[in-house]
PDB file of C-alpha atoms in Angstrom:
ATOM      1  CA  UNK A  29     -12.819 -18.004   0.525  1.00 47.00           C
ATOM      2  CA  UNK A  30     -10.151 -16.558   2.728  1.00 46.00           C
ATOM      3  CA  UNK A  31      -7.762 -19.012   1.108  1.00 46.00           C
ATOM      4  CA  UNK A  32      -8.730 -17.608  -2.125  1.00 51.00           C
ATOM      5  CA  UNK A  33      -8.015 -14.120  -1.138  1.00 50.00           C
ATOM      6  CA  UNK A  34      -4.866 -14.832   0.049  1.00 46.00           C
ATOM      7  CA  UNK A  35      -3.227 -16.449  -3.224  1.00 47.00           C
ATOM      8  CA  UNK A  36      -5.236 -13.455  -5.283  1.00 55.00           C
ATOM      9  CA  UNK A  37      -3.103 -11.056  -3.104  1.00 52.00           C
ATOM     10  CA  UNK A  38      -0.462 -12.655  -3.726  1.00 50.00           C
ATOM     11  CA  UNK A  39      -0.611 -12.761  -7.631  1.00 51.00           C
ATOM     12  CA  UNK A  40      -1.938  -9.076  -7.821  1.00 54.00           C
ATOM     13  CA  UNK A  41       1.139  -7.715  -5.832  1.00 51.00           C
ATOM     14  CA  UNK A  42       3.453  -9.969  -8.155  1.00 48.00           C
ATOM     15  CA  UNK A  43       1.521  -8.473 -11.329  1.00 46.00           C
ATOM     16  CA  UNK A  44       1.699  -5.009 -10.452  1.00 47.00           C
ATOM     17  CA  UNK A  45       5.322  -4.901  -9.153  1.00 52.00           C
ATOM     18  CA  UNK A  46       8.136  -3.316 -11.053  1.00 51.00           C
ATOM     19  CA  UNK A  47      10.548  -5.344 -12.603  1.00 55.00           C
ATOM     20  CA  UNK A  48      12.600  -3.770 -10.741  1.00 64.00           C
ATOM     21  CA  UNK A  49      12.400   0.033 -12.542  1.00 78.00           C
ATOM     22  CA  UNK A  50      13.821   2.994 -11.604  1.00 86.00           C
ATOM     23  CA  UNK A  51      11.642   3.571  -7.997  1.00 92.00           C
ATOM     24  CA  UNK A  52       9.153   4.842  -8.119  1.00 95.00           C
ATOM     25  CA  UNK A  53       8.131   3.812 -11.339  1.00 96.00           C
ATOM     26  CA  UNK A  54       6.501   0.476 -12.603  1.00 96.00           C
ATOM     27  CA  UNK A  55       8.162   0.748 -16.034  1.00 97.00           C
ATOM     28  CA  UNK A  56      11.505  -0.534 -16.394  1.00 97.00           C
ATOM     29  CA  UNK A  57      14.309   1.162 -18.745  1.00 97.00           C
ATOM     30  CA  UNK A  58      16.697  -0.190 -21.357  1.00 97.00           C
ATOM     31  CA  UNK A  59      19.746   1.633 -19.338  1.00 96.00           C
ATOM     32  CA  UNK A  60      22.563  -0.880 -17.977  1.00 97.00           C
ATOM     33  CA  UNK A  61      25.231  -0.480 -15.154  1.00 97.00           C
ATOM     34  CA  UNK A  62      28.352  -0.957 -17.650  1.00 97.00           C
ATOM     35  CA  UNK A  63      30.927  -3.167 -17.071  1.00 98.00           C
ATOM     36  CA  UNK A  64      31.878  -3.362 -13.585  1.00 98.00           C
ATOM     37  CA  UNK A  65      29.178  -0.814 -12.242  1.00 98.00           C
ATOM     38  CA  UNK A  66      27.172  -1.640  -9.175  1.00 98.00           C
ATOM     39  CA  UNK A  67      23.704   0.036  -8.257  1.00 98.00           C
ATOM     40  CA  UNK A  68      22.114  -0.823  -4.818  1.00 98.00           C
ATOM     41  CA  UNK A  69      18.655   0.088  -4.707  1.00 97.00           C
ATOM     42  CA  UNK A  70      16.211   0.463  -1.690  1.00 97.00           C
ATOM     43  CA  UNK A  71      12.505   1.543  -1.710  1.00 97.00           C
ATOM     44  CA  UNK A  72       9.400   1.344   0.454  1.00 97.00           C
ATOM     45  CA  UNK A  73       5.614   1.745  -0.394  1.00 97.00           C
ATOM     46  CA  UNK A  74       2.537   2.412   1.532  1.00 97.00           C
ATOM     47  CA  UNK A  75      -0.446   1.174  -0.055  1.00 94.00           C
ATOM     48  CA  UNK A  76      -4.679   0.951   0.549  1.00 90.00           C
ATOM     49  CA  UNK A  77      -6.820  -1.163  -1.289  1.00 85.00           C
ATOM     50  CA  UNK A  78     -10.443  -1.823  -0.789  1.00 80.00           C
ATOM     51  CA  UNK A  79      -9.693  -0.230   3.118  1.00 82.00           C
ATOM     52  CA  UNK A  80      -6.997  -2.418   3.891  1.00 88.00           C
ATOM     53  CA  UNK A  81      -3.787  -0.777   4.120  1.00 93.00           C
ATOM     54  CA  UNK A  82      -0.195  -2.575   2.889  1.00 93.00           C
ATOM     55  CA  UNK A  83       3.644  -1.608   3.902  1.00 96.00           C
ATOM     56  CA  UNK A  84       6.006  -3.021   1.554  1.00 96.00           C
ATOM     57  CA  UNK A  85       9.461  -2.800   0.350  1.00 96.00           C
ATOM     58  CA  UNK A  86      12.221  -4.297  -1.803  1.00 96.00           C
ATOM     59  CA  UNK A  87      16.353  -4.351  -1.763  1.00 97.00           C
ATOM     60  CA  UNK A  88      17.993  -4.849  -5.495  1.00 97.00           C
ATOM     61  CA  UNK A  89      21.711  -5.242  -6.297  1.00 98.00           C
ATOM     62  CA  UNK A  90      22.667  -4.703  -9.858  1.00 98.00           C
ATOM     63  CA  UNK A  91      26.226  -5.626 -11.225  1.00 98.00           C
ATOM     64  CA  UNK A  92      27.307  -4.984 -15.059  1.00 98.00           C
ATOM     65  CA  UNK A  93      28.869  -7.762 -16.322  1.00 98.00           C
ATOM     66  CA  UNK A  94      29.572  -6.326 -19.944  1.00 98.00           C
ATOM     67  CA  UNK A  95      28.610  -2.586 -21.161  1.00 97.00           C
ATOM     68  CA  UNK A  96      25.601  -4.370 -22.183  1.00 98.00           C
ATOM     69  CA  UNK A  97      24.408  -6.903 -19.772  1.00 98.00           C
ATOM     70  CA  UNK A  98      23.742  -6.723 -16.340  1.00 98.00           C
ATOM     71  CA  UNK A  99      22.868  -9.115 -13.269  1.00 98.00           C
ATOM     72  CA  UNK A 100      20.336  -8.634 -10.588  1.00 98.00           C
ATOM     73  CA  UNK A 101      18.860 -10.066  -7.530  1.00 98.00           C
ATOM     74  CA  UNK A 102      15.842  -8.459  -5.537  1.00 97.00           C
ATOM     75  CA  UNK A 103      14.649  -9.154  -2.173  1.00 97.00           C
ATOM     76  CA  UNK A 104      10.997  -7.858  -1.736  1.00 96.00           C
ATOM     77  CA  UNK A 105       9.614  -7.840   1.791  1.00 95.00           C
ATOM     78  CA  UNK A 106       6.069  -7.111   3.188  1.00 95.00           C
ATOM     79  CA  UNK A 107       6.246  -5.408   6.784  1.00 95.00           C
ATOM     80  CA  UNK A 108       2.277  -4.747   6.811  1.00 90.00           C
ATOM     81  CA  UNK A 109      -0.775  -6.260   4.765  1.00 88.00           C
ATOM     82  CA  UNK A 110      -4.127  -7.693   5.755  1.00 86.00           C
ATOM     83  CA  UNK A 111      -2.839 -11.573   4.904  1.00 83.00           C
ATOM     84  CA  UNK A 112       0.818 -11.428   6.568  1.00 84.00           C
ATOM     85  CA  UNK A 113       4.406 -10.061   6.733  1.00 92.00           C
ATOM     86  CA  UNK A 114       7.380 -11.352   5.831  1.00 94.00           C
ATOM     87  CA  UNK A 115      10.036 -11.915   2.899  1.00 95.00           C
ATOM     88  CA  UNK A 116       8.733 -12.652  -0.600  1.00 95.00           C
ATOM     89  CA  UNK A 117       9.793 -14.812  -3.438  1.00 96.00           C
ATOM     90  CA  UNK A 118      13.376 -13.827  -3.970  1.00 97.00           C
ATOM     91  CA  UNK A 119      14.340 -13.522  -7.549  1.00 97.00           C
ATOM     92  CA  UNK A 120      17.494 -12.985  -9.840  1.00 98.00           C
ATOM     93  CA  UNK A 121      17.745 -12.043 -13.270  1.00 98.00           C
ATOM     94  CA  UNK A 122      19.768 -10.073 -16.334  1.00 98.00           C
ATOM     95  CA  UNK A 123      19.133  -7.364 -18.564  1.00 98.00           C
ATOM     96  CA  UNK A 124      20.392  -7.794 -21.669  1.00 98.00           C
ATOM     97  CA  UNK A 125      20.726  -4.434 -24.041  1.00 98.00           C
ATOM     98  CA  UNK A 126      20.919  -5.851 -27.211  1.00 98.00           C
ATOM     99  CA  UNK A 127      20.123  -2.657 -29.500  1.00 98.00           C
ATOM    100  CA  UNK A 128      21.255   1.036 -28.988  1.00 97.00           C
ATOM    101  CA  UNK A 129      20.958   3.680 -31.468  1.00 97.00           C
ATOM    102  CA  UNK A 130      19.902   7.144 -32.411  1.00 95.00           C
ATOM    103  CA  UNK A 131      18.307   7.557 -29.307  1.00 96.00           C
ATOM    104  CA  UNK A 132      16.206   4.225 -29.148  1.00 98.00           C
ATOM    105  CA  UNK A 133      17.470   1.322 -26.830  1.00 98.00           C
ATOM    106  CA  UNK A 134      15.977  -2.387 -26.442  1.00 98.00           C
ATOM    107  CA  UNK A 135      16.771  -4.506 -23.969  1.00 98.00           C
ATOM    108  CA  UNK A 136      15.563  -8.076 -22.928  1.00 97.00           C
ATOM    109  CA  UNK A 137      14.605  -9.179 -18.850  1.00 98.00           C
ATOM    110  CA  UNK A 138      14.578 -12.554 -17.980  1.00 98.00           C
ATOM    111  CA  UNK A 139      13.833 -13.555 -14.516  1.00 98.00           C
ATOM    112  CA  UNK A 140      14.179 -16.461 -11.812  1.00 98.00           C
ATOM    113  CA  UNK A 141      11.527 -16.505  -9.062  1.00 97.00           C
ATOM    114  CA  UNK A 142      12.283 -18.795  -5.725  1.00 97.00           C
ATOM    115  CA  UNK A 143       9.623 -20.071  -3.674  1.00 96.00           C
ATOM    116  CA  UNK A 144      11.189 -18.262  -0.560  1.00 95.00           C
ATOM    117  CA  UNK A 145       7.725 -16.374   0.624  1.00 92.00           C
ATOM    118  CA  UNK A 146       5.089 -18.099   2.364  1.00 93.00           C
ATOM    119  CA  UNK A 147       2.277 -18.979   0.273  1.00 92.00           C
ATOM    120  CA  UNK A 148       0.238 -19.689   3.635  1.00 91.00           C
ATOM    121  CA  UNK A 149       0.325 -15.677   3.892  1.00 90.00           C
ATOM    122  CA  UNK A 150       0.205 -14.619   0.482  1.00 87.00           C
ATOM    123  CA  UNK A 151       3.772 -13.843  -0.166  1.00 92.00           C
ATOM    124  CA  UNK A 152       4.588 -16.167  -2.768  1.00 93.00           C
ATOM    125  CA  UNK A 153       3.206 -19.076  -4.781  1.00 94.00           C
ATOM    126  CA  UNK A 154       5.183 -22.108  -3.143  1.00 95.00           C
ATOM    127  CA  UNK A 155       6.974 -22.909  -6.735  1.00 96.00           C
ATOM    128  CA  UNK A 156       9.639 -21.718  -8.790  1.00 96.00           C
ATOM    129  CA  UNK A 157       8.575 -18.768 -11.252  1.00 97.00           C
ATOM    130  CA  UNK A 158       9.703 -17.204 -14.624  1.00 97.00           C
ATOM    131  CA  UNK A 159       9.628 -14.018 -16.167  1.00 97.00           C
ATOM    132  CA  UNK A 160      10.330 -12.130 -19.271  1.00 98.00           C
ATOM    133  CA  UNK A 161      10.151  -8.358 -19.931  1.00 98.00           C
ATOM    134  CA  UNK A 162      10.591  -6.606 -23.386  1.00 98.00           C
ATOM    135  CA  UNK A 163      12.059  -3.080 -22.893  1.00 98.00           C
ATOM    136  CA  UNK A 164      12.190  -0.102 -25.360  1.00 98.00           C
ATOM    137  CA  UNK A 165      13.425   3.250 -24.244  1.00 98.00           C
ATOM    138  CA  UNK A 166      13.944   6.718 -26.229  1.00 98.00           C
ATOM    139  CA  UNK A 167      15.591   9.717 -25.677  1.00 97.00           C
ATOM    140  CA  UNK A 168      15.237  13.344 -27.321  1.00 97.00           C
ATOM    141  CA  UNK A 169      16.255  16.120 -25.575  1.00 95.00           C
ATOM    142  CA  UNK A 170      14.958  16.447 -22.032  1.00 97.00           C
ATOM    143  CA  UNK A 171      12.289  14.079 -22.784  1.00 98.00           C
ATOM    144  CA  UNK A 172      12.482   9.949 -22.367  1.00 98.00           C
ATOM    145  CA  UNK A 173       9.863   7.535 -23.205  1.00 98.00           C
ATOM    146  CA  UNK A 174       9.539   3.886 -22.072  1.00 98.00           C
ATOM    147  CA  UNK A 175       7.365   0.687 -22.471  1.00 98.00           C
ATOM    148  CA  UNK A 176       7.267  -2.742 -21.275  1.00 98.00           C
ATOM    149  CA  UNK A 177       5.570  -5.447 -22.227  1.00 98.00           C
ATOM    150  CA  UNK A 178       5.924  -8.649 -20.052  1.00 97.00           C
ATOM    151  CA  UNK A 179       4.644 -12.209 -18.814  1.00 97.00           C
ATOM    152  CA  UNK A 180       5.055 -14.159 -15.751  1.00 97.00           C
ATOM    153  CA  UNK A 181       4.700 -17.591 -15.552  1.00 97.00           C
ATOM    154  CA  UNK A 182       3.557 -18.895 -12.312  1.00 95.00           C
ATOM    155  CA  UNK A 183       3.065 -22.230 -10.427  1.00 95.00           C
ATOM    156  CA  UNK A 184       1.364 -22.995  -7.568  1.00 96.00           C
ATOM    157  CA  UNK A 185       2.021 -25.123  -4.080  1.00 95.00           C
ATOM    158  CA  UNK A 186      -1.605 -24.888  -2.618  1.00 94.00           C
ATOM    159  CA  UNK A 187      -4.261 -26.903  -4.446  1.00 93.00           C
ATOM    160  CA  UNK A 188      -6.729 -23.870  -4.189  1.00 93.00           C
ATOM    161  CA  UNK A 189      -4.399 -21.669  -5.777  1.00 93.00           C
ATOM    162  CA  UNK A 190      -3.711 -24.183  -9.291  1.00 93.00           C
ATOM    163  CA  UNK A 191      -7.483 -24.142  -9.469  1.00 93.00           C
ATOM    164  CA  UNK A 192      -8.445 -20.350  -8.867  1.00 93.00           C
ATOM    165  CA  UNK A 193      -5.245 -18.413 -10.082  1.00 94.00           C
ATOM    166  CA  UNK A 194      -3.849 -17.864 -13.564  1.00 96.00           C
ATOM    167  CA  UNK A 195      -0.778 -19.826 -14.559  1.00 96.00           C
ATOM    168  CA  UNK A 196       0.216 -17.014 -16.803  1.00 96.00           C
ATOM    169  CA  UNK A 197      -0.196 -13.240 -16.277  1.00 97.00           C
ATOM    170  CA  UNK A 198       0.935 -10.624 -18.555  1.00 97.00           C
ATOM    171  CA  UNK A 199       1.011  -6.656 -18.226  1.00 97.00           C
ATOM    172  CA  UNK A 200       1.739  -3.451 -20.165  1.00 98.00           C
ATOM    173  CA  UNK A 201       3.195  -0.314 -19.415  1.00 98.00           C
ATOM    174  CA  UNK A 202       4.660   3.181 -20.695  1.00 98.00           C
ATOM    175  CA  UNK A 203       6.699   5.663 -18.519  1.00 98.00           C
ATOM    176  CA  UNK A 204       8.108   9.381 -19.646  1.00 98.00           C
ATOM    177  CA  UNK A 205      10.973  11.356 -17.866  1.00 97.00           C
ATOM    178  CA  UNK A 206      11.441  15.008 -18.108  1.00 98.00           C
ATOM    179  CA  UNK A 207      14.653  16.323 -17.051  1.00 97.00           C
ATOM    180  CA  UNK A 208      14.280  19.701 -15.700  1.00 97.00           C
ATOM    181  CA  UNK A 209      17.999  20.090 -15.337  1.00 95.00           C
ATOM    182  CA  UNK A 210      20.690  17.669 -14.613  1.00 93.00           C
ATOM    183  CA  UNK A 211      19.373  17.246 -11.054  1.00 97.00           C
ATOM    184  CA  UNK A 212      15.668  16.832 -11.142  1.00 97.00           C
ATOM    185  CA  UNK A 213      13.720  14.356 -13.688  1.00 97.00           C
ATOM    186  CA  UNK A 214       9.557  14.500 -13.532  1.00 98.00           C
ATOM    187  CA  UNK A 215       8.671  11.253 -14.276  1.00 98.00           C
ATOM    188  CA  UNK A 216       4.999   9.827 -14.943  1.00 98.00           C
ATOM    189  CA  UNK A 217       3.784   5.778 -15.799  1.00 98.00           C
ATOM    190  CA  UNK A 218       0.764   4.352 -16.647  1.00 98.00           C
ATOM    191  CA  UNK A 219      -0.314   0.468 -17.231  1.00 97.00           C
ATOM    192  CA  UNK A 220      -2.668  -2.351 -17.094  1.00 97.00           C
ATOM    193  CA  UNK A 221      -2.188  -6.031 -16.321  1.00 97.00           C
ATOM    194  CA  UNK A 222      -4.041  -9.440 -16.507  1.00 97.00           C
ATOM    195  CA  UNK A 223      -5.865 -10.182 -13.483  1.00 95.00           C
ATOM    196  CA  UNK A 224      -4.188 -12.883 -11.415  1.00 94.00           C
ATOM    197  CA  UNK A 225      -7.807 -14.156 -10.416  1.00 94.00           C
ATOM    198  CA  UNK A 226      -8.942 -16.632 -13.381  1.00 94.00           C
ATOM    199  CA  UNK A 227     -12.597 -15.638 -12.613  1.00 93.00           C
ATOM    200  CA  UNK A 228     -12.148 -12.261 -13.278  1.00 93.00           C
ATOM    201  CA  UNK A 229     -11.661 -10.184 -16.597  1.00 92.00           C
ATOM    202  CA  UNK A 230     -11.208  -6.722 -14.794  1.00 95.00           C
ATOM    203  CA  UNK A 231      -7.480  -5.445 -15.753  1.00 97.00           C
ATOM    204  CA  UNK A 232      -5.795  -3.972 -12.987  1.00 96.00           C
ATOM    205  CA  UNK A 233      -4.635  -0.386 -14.245  1.00 97.00           C
ATOM    206  CA  UNK A 234      -2.894   2.539 -12.673  1.00 97.00           C
ATOM    207  CA  UNK A 235      -1.620   5.749 -13.254  1.00 98.00           C
ATOM    208  CA  UNK A 236       1.575   7.257 -11.107  1.00 98.00           C
ATOM    209  CA  UNK A 237       3.595  10.740 -10.764  1.00 98.00           C
ATOM    210  CA  UNK A 238       6.675  11.019  -9.201  1.00 98.00           C
ATOM    211  CA  UNK A 239      10.328  13.017  -8.964  1.00 98.00           C
ATOM    212  CA  UNK A 240      13.801  12.006  -9.060  1.00 98.00           C
ATOM    213  CA  UNK A 241      16.323  14.449  -7.618  1.00 98.00           C
ATOM    214  CA  UNK A 242      20.057  13.355  -8.265  1.00 97.00           C
ATOM    215  CA  UNK A 243      22.272  15.528  -6.088  1.00 97.00           C
ATOM    216  CA  UNK A 244      25.327  13.880  -7.573  1.00 96.00           C
ATOM    217  CA  UNK A 245      26.576  10.733  -9.603  1.00 93.00           C
ATOM    218  CA  UNK A 246      26.557   8.662  -6.926  1.00 97.00           C
ATOM    219  CA  UNK A 247      23.185   8.913  -5.045  1.00 97.00           C
ATOM    220  CA  UNK A 248      19.501   9.391  -6.743  1.00 97.00           C
ATOM    221  CA  UNK A 249      16.138  10.399  -4.040  1.00 98.00           C
ATOM    222  CA  UNK A 250      12.705   9.561  -5.131  1.00 98.00           C
ATOM    223  CA  UNK A 251       9.250   9.959  -4.296  1.00 98.00           C
ATOM    224  CA  UNK A 252       5.984   9.244  -6.044  1.00 97.00           C
ATOM    225  CA  UNK A 253       1.865   8.551  -5.904  1.00 98.00           C
ATOM    226  CA  UNK A 254       0.304   5.785  -7.640  1.00 97.00           C
ATOM    227  CA  UNK A 255      -3.321   5.984  -7.957  1.00 96.00           C
ATOM    228  CA  UNK A 256      -5.668   2.995  -9.352  1.00 95.00           C
ATOM    229  CA  UNK A 257      -7.792   3.373 -12.053  1.00 96.00           C
ATOM    230  CA  UNK A 258     -10.583   0.482 -11.311  1.00 94.00           C
ATOM    231  CA  UNK A 259     -10.972  -1.545  -8.069  1.00 91.00           C
ATOM    232  CA  UNK A 260      -8.882  -4.042  -9.245  1.00 92.00           C
ATOM    233  CA  UNK A 261      -5.716  -1.855  -8.626  1.00 93.00           C
ATOM    234  CA  UNK A 262      -4.538  -0.308  -5.396  1.00 91.00           C
ATOM    235  CA  UNK A 263      -6.631   2.708  -4.792  1.00 93.00           C
ATOM    236  CA  UNK A 264      -3.481   4.456  -3.810  1.00 95.00           C
ATOM    237  CA  UNK A 265       0.128   4.267  -2.660  1.00 96.00           C
ATOM    238  CA  UNK A 266       2.617   6.111  -1.959  1.00 97.00           C
ATOM    239  CA  UNK A 267       6.652   5.148  -2.322  1.00 97.00           C
ATOM    240  CA  UNK A 268      10.368   6.563  -1.285  1.00 98.00           C
ATOM    241  CA  UNK A 269      13.358   5.097  -2.836  1.00 97.00           C
ATOM    242  CA  UNK A 270      17.328   5.890  -2.769  1.00 98.00           C
ATOM    243  CA  UNK A 271      19.520   4.282  -5.302  1.00 98.00           C
ATOM    244  CA  UNK A 272      23.406   4.441  -5.176  1.00 98.00           C
ATOM    245  CA  UNK A 273      25.856   3.977  -8.373  1.00 97.00           C
ATOM    246  CA  UNK A 274      29.549   3.034  -8.069  1.00 95.00           C
TER     247      UNK A 274
END
């Protein structure tokens, strides 16, 4: 039973993690860096579920290859969890914004996950995995709306996980930004995902609110609070982050 809980914790974390969206959001936007643009993002989140506390973080580096294509790499880290601490499954990927007109932008975001996390601690699957996200963003005045539909394909090293975990996990989410002025944005996010536990039909669902402050064009500072809408999701989570643009 303990080993099964380790696997479930790993995949629930993978299913609920953002596809490297603008922290604190889970839903990604269709924005790209532009040719030669660089973005460095670091964030950390504290959460609690079923009485157990966790502390995780991530470092993401993004480079704009063209005005429509970004390449990125993400390094997740677990600082505290009921199962163990260490580096998670590092990933590399791309975001291709293939349409932009009249305030509407559409993008695809494929990802490749490498088995760098210790699957015995629930920090990874032990094998390579794939992910794909479809992204839509629409801007009108101070409002910006975002929607995501994604899927992650997992393979498992541990036989216990192969038997108890879903190999394909889908997720869907939507977010809204409201620009108070050039420096302050209020954000909200909600979504749900397929449960990683093959024996459960309950869909982890969440709601999130936060704020992003941009004192200049180089720095974004953010904070957000996430709440589970059912027992399959984290009970509550609080996070902060820093994003640099060059």
